[in-house]
Amino acid sequence: MEHNWIAILDFGSQYSQLIARRIREQHVYSELIRFDTAAEELKKRKPSGIVLSGGPSSVFDENAPHCDPALFELGVPVLGICYGMQLTCKLMGGTVKPGQEREYGHANIDVADNSSIFTGLPSELKVWMSHGDQIEKMPDGFKTLASTGTCPVAAMVNEERRVINLQFHPEVVHTPRGTDMLRHFLFETCGCTADWEMAQFIRESVKSIREMVGTDHVICGLSGGVDSSVVAALLQRAIGKQLHCIFVDNGVCRYGEARQVEETFGKALGVDLKVVDASDRFLSQLEGVIDPEVKRKTIGKIFIDVFSDEARKLGEAKYLAQGTLYPDVIESFSPIGGPSDTIKTHHNVGGLPKDLKFELIEPLRELFKDEVRALGRELGLADYVIDRQPFPGPGLAVRIIGEVTPERVAVLQQADLRIQEEMEKLPNYKQIWQSFGVLLPIQTVGVMGDSRTYENVIALRVVESLDAMTADWSHVPYETLAKISTRVINEVRGVNRVCYDISSKPPATIEWE
Ligand code: XMP
C-alpha cells in the first residue's frame, strides 16, 4: 500500500490500536509501525499522514523512545497525541516541563481558536486527558488552539508545516467529538480519500499472494473457526488449486463439524480439501485420561503428528498459511521492552517437525477480528461460519469432565446441538461470547414415565465477554433456559438433568477444565 494511508508510530500507548481502528473506520487504511522507523523508510512508503501515538514514557526518561526527527522534514502532516505531542515539541525546538502531578480522566478544554482540527466544533469540549508533562514553550511557528485550567497548551498547531498536537486522546469514546477531529486531520489536513474497504483489501491481497507464491503450493490447516476459514477462502481466490487444506477430525468436534467444513469449503468453494478422520486415534489415546492438561497435551501432540503426515503426503508445499491477526502482531514491537524484531517469515511453525520447513503466509496480519469477519462476508462465507463462537482446540474433550469416551462424546454432541439451536434464536445471540454444555461425570436420579432413571447431568454455560479475560454469566431468558432443558432432557438419551452455571470469570473460568 503506497498511497492514501496513515502511518501510526507506536510509542506504546494502550490506545495505539484504537487509533488505527478509528482511522480505518473512516475508510482510510492505517498501520501501526515501529516508533523508530527511519524517515527514509517512511518516505518510500509515502504515507498521507503520520500519527505519533501516546505512550507510558516521559520525554525526560533516560531511554525515552524517540522517532527519527527527519520525519518532520518529509512535508507529510503529523498528528502528535499526548506523548507524541511532547516529543514533537522537544524535537522541534520547544520546551517541555515535568508535570507536578499526572492528570488522568475527563477534562473540559476551552477552544481558543476554532481553526484546524477544531473547525466547526463548539468552544468548550469534553476530552479524555492523560498526561504528566506539559508544554512550557511551543516550538517556533506554533499557536495554541485550546487549553484547560491546568494545561495552558492542550492543543497546538503549526499550520504551515501541518503539524498538529493534542494533549488529550481523540481516539477514545470519552472524547465525544474526537472522531470529528480525526476526520479533519484525515480529509482536510492530509487530503485522504475514504477508499479503504474490504473489496480493495481483497484485490491487493490476492495480487500480493500471487506474486509471493508464484507456482508453489500452500498448505492450510482448517479448524472450522473464523480465522482459518477466512484465510482459506482468501487463498482459494488467489491461488485456487495451489491451495491444499487439511481438516483433522479429532473425534471431539461439534456434531457434524467435518461435514460442514466439507460442504463449505470442498463443495461450495471448490477448495482442495482433505478431511482426515483421525477420531479413533485421538479417542484411543484419550482412554483413561482424566487430567485436563494431559488431555490438552495428548490432543495437541496427535494433531501435530497427523497434520505433519498429511503435509508430507502432499509433497512439495513451500508455504503454510496461518490466521495470525493484527493484535497478535502488534505485541511484537512494543517499545517498552525495547524494539524487538520478532516478525520472522522463515521458521518452523507451532511445533511441526524440523524436516517440515515452511515459509509462513499470514494474509490477515493487518486486520482486526471484526475486519476479518467483514472480509469473510465479502468473500461470500456463510454467516454461520463468520459469526461462530470461539471453540477450544481440544474441543469437547475439555467439556467432558473425567474420561472422554465415544459414548460420552456422542451425548455431549447431541446436547450441544440443541443448546446452539435454541441460543441462536435469541435476538442478542451475537452478544453471547460462548454458549455450550458440559457433561458431568455423575449420575443423578430422575423419573421418566413410570420408571426411575439414573443418568447424566449437563451443565449449561453461557457467558458474555469482550476478550475472554473476564466473563459474566449471561442472563439468558427463562423461556430459553426452559426450552434448552426440556429439549436436552427429552431428546438426548442419557441426560436427565440440566443445571445453569452462574459463575463469573474470575474466579471461575469459562471452560470447566
Ligand atoms: P478459560 O476457560 O480459560 O477460557 O476461561 C478462555 C477462552 O479460551 C478458550 N480456551 C481454549 N482455546 N485451547 C484453545 O484453543 C484451549 O486449550 C483452550 N482452553 C480454553 C475458551 O473457550 C475461552 O474462549
GROMACS .gro file of N, CA, C and O in nm, residues 222 224 245 247 249 256-277 384-385 388:
model
  120
  222LEU      N    1  -0.737  -2.619   0.833
  222LEU     CA    2  -0.869  -2.562   0.859
  222LEU      C    3  -0.920  -2.617   0.992
  222LEU      O    4  -0.921  -2.737   1.012
  224GLY      N    5  -1.224  -2.495   1.118
  224GLY     CA    6  -1.368  -2.470   1.125
  224GLY      C    7  -1.396  -2.334   1.189
  224GLY      O    8  -1.506  -2.283   1.182
  245CYS      N    9  -0.602  -2.770   0.166
  245CYS     CA   10  -0.646  -2.756   0.305
  245CYS      C   11  -0.656  -2.893   0.372
  245CYS      O   12  -0.692  -2.992   0.308
  247PHE      N   13  -0.829  -3.071   0.711
  247PHE     CA   14  -0.913  -3.063   0.832
  247PHE      C   15  -0.896  -3.194   0.907
  247PHE      O   16  -0.917  -3.301   0.851
  249ASP      N   17  -1.025  -3.434   1.181
  249ASP     CA   18  -1.135  -3.467   1.271
  249ASP      C   19  -1.076  -3.541   1.391
  249ASP      O   20  -1.031  -3.655   1.378
  256GLY      N   21  -2.137  -3.286   1.350
  256GLY     CA   22  -2.146  -3.252   1.208
  256GLY      C   23  -2.039  -3.155   1.158
  256GLY      O   24  -2.047  -3.107   1.046
  257GLU      N   25  -1.938  -3.129   1.240
  257GLU     CA   26  -1.837  -3.030   1.204
  257GLU      C   27  -1.763  -3.066   1.075
  257GLU      O   28  -1.748  -2.983   0.984
  258ALA      N   29  -1.718  -3.191   1.066
  258ALA     CA   30  -1.639  -3.232   0.949
  258ALA      C   31  -1.723  -3.217   0.822
  258ALA      O   32  -1.677  -3.166   0.719
  259ARG      N   33  -1.849  -3.256   0.832
  259ARG     CA   34  -1.937  -3.247   0.715
  259ARG      C   35  -1.958  -3.101   0.675
  259ARG      O   36  -1.956  -3.065   0.559
  260GLN      N   37  -1.972  -3.017   0.778
  260GLN     CA   38  -1.996  -2.875   0.749
  260GLN      C   39  -1.875  -2.812   0.680
  260GLN      O   40  -1.890  -2.736   0.584
  261VAL      N   41  -1.756  -2.846   0.728
  261VAL     CA   42  -1.634  -2.792   0.666
  261VAL      C   43  -1.626  -2.842   0.522
  261VAL      O   44  -1.594  -2.767   0.429
  262GLU      N   45  -1.659  -2.968   0.501
  262GLU     CA   46  -1.653  -3.026   0.367
  262GLU      C   47  -1.750  -2.954   0.273
  262GLU      O   48  -1.718  -2.923   0.160
  263GLU      N   49  -1.869  -2.926   0.327
  263GLU     CA   50  -1.968  -2.859   0.243
  263GLU      C   51  -1.928  -2.716   0.211
  263GLU      O   52  -1.937  -2.671   0.098
  264THR      N   53  -1.882  -2.644   0.314
  264THR     CA   54  -1.847  -2.503   0.294
  264THR      C   55  -1.728  -2.490   0.201
  264THR      O   56  -1.727  -2.406   0.110
  265PHE      N   57  -1.626  -2.569   0.226
  265PHE     CA   58  -1.502  -2.547   0.152
  265PHE      C   59  -1.485  -2.640   0.033
  265PHE      O   60  -1.455  -2.596  -0.077
  266GLY      N   61  -1.508  -2.770   0.057
  266GLY     CA   62  -1.490  -2.864  -0.053
  266GLY      C   63  -1.592  -2.840  -0.162
  266GLY      O   64  -1.558  -2.812  -0.278
  267LYS      N   65  -1.720  -2.841  -0.124
  267LYS     CA   66  -1.826  -2.833  -0.226
  267LYS      C   67  -1.850  -2.690  -0.274
  267LYS      O   68  -1.840  -2.660  -0.391
  268ALA      N   69  -1.881  -2.600  -0.179
  268ALA     CA   70  -1.921  -2.465  -0.222
  268ALA      C   71  -1.805  -2.385  -0.281
  268ALA      O   72  -1.820  -2.316  -0.380
  269LEU      N   73  -1.687  -2.394  -0.219
  269LEU     CA   74  -1.576  -2.311  -0.267
  269LEU      C   75  -1.480  -2.385  -0.359
  269LEU      O   76  -1.391  -2.325  -0.418
  270GLY      N   77  -1.496  -2.515  -0.369
  270GLY     CA   78  -1.409  -2.593  -0.458
  270GLY      C   79  -1.264  -2.600  -0.411
  270GLY      O   80  -1.171  -2.616  -0.490
  271VAL      N   81  -1.245  -2.589  -0.279
  271VAL     CA   82  -1.109  -2.599  -0.225
  271VAL      C   83  -1.062  -2.744  -0.228
  271VAL      O   84  -1.141  -2.836  -0.206
  272ASP      N   85  -0.933  -2.762  -0.256
  272ASP     CA   86  -0.877  -2.897  -0.246
  272ASP      C   87  -0.863  -2.928  -0.097
  272ASP      O   88  -0.771  -2.881  -0.031
  273LEU      N   89  -0.961  -3.003  -0.045
  273LEU     CA   90  -0.970  -3.024   0.099
  273LEU      C   91  -0.953  -3.171   0.133
  273LEU      O   92  -1.020  -3.257   0.076
  274LYS      N   93  -0.865  -3.198   0.227
  274LYS     CA   94  -0.852  -3.334   0.276
  274LYS      C   95  -0.908  -3.339   0.416
  274LYS      O   96  -0.858  -3.270   0.507
  275VAL      N   97  -1.015  -3.416   0.434
  275VAL     CA   98  -1.068  -3.435   0.569
  275VAL      C   99  -1.008  -3.564   0.623
  275VAL      O  100  -1.028  -3.671   0.565
  276VAL      N  101  -0.931  -3.552   0.728
  276VAL     CA  102  -0.865  -3.671   0.783
  276VAL      C  103  -0.942  -3.715   0.906
  276VAL      O  104  -0.946  -3.643   1.006
  277ASP      N  105  -1.002  -3.832   0.897
  277ASP     CA  106  -1.075  -3.880   1.014
  277ASP      C  107  -0.979  -3.954   1.106
  277ASP      O  108  -0.948  -4.071   1.084
  384TYR      N  109  -2.304  -1.850   0.935
  384TYR     CA  110  -2.276  -1.942   1.045
  384TYR      C  111  -2.127  -1.969   1.059
  384TYR      O  112  -2.079  -2.006   1.166
  385VAL      N  113  -2.051  -1.946   0.955
  385VAL     CA  114  -1.905  -1.961   0.966
  385VAL      C  115  -1.848  -1.835   1.030
  385VAL      O  116  -1.764  -1.840   1.120
  388ARG      N  117  -1.933  -1.749   1.417
  388ARG     CA  118  -1.905  -1.857   1.512
  388ARG      C  119  -1.848  -1.812   1.643
  388ARG      O  120  -1.764  -1.723   1.647
   0.00000   0.00000   0.00000
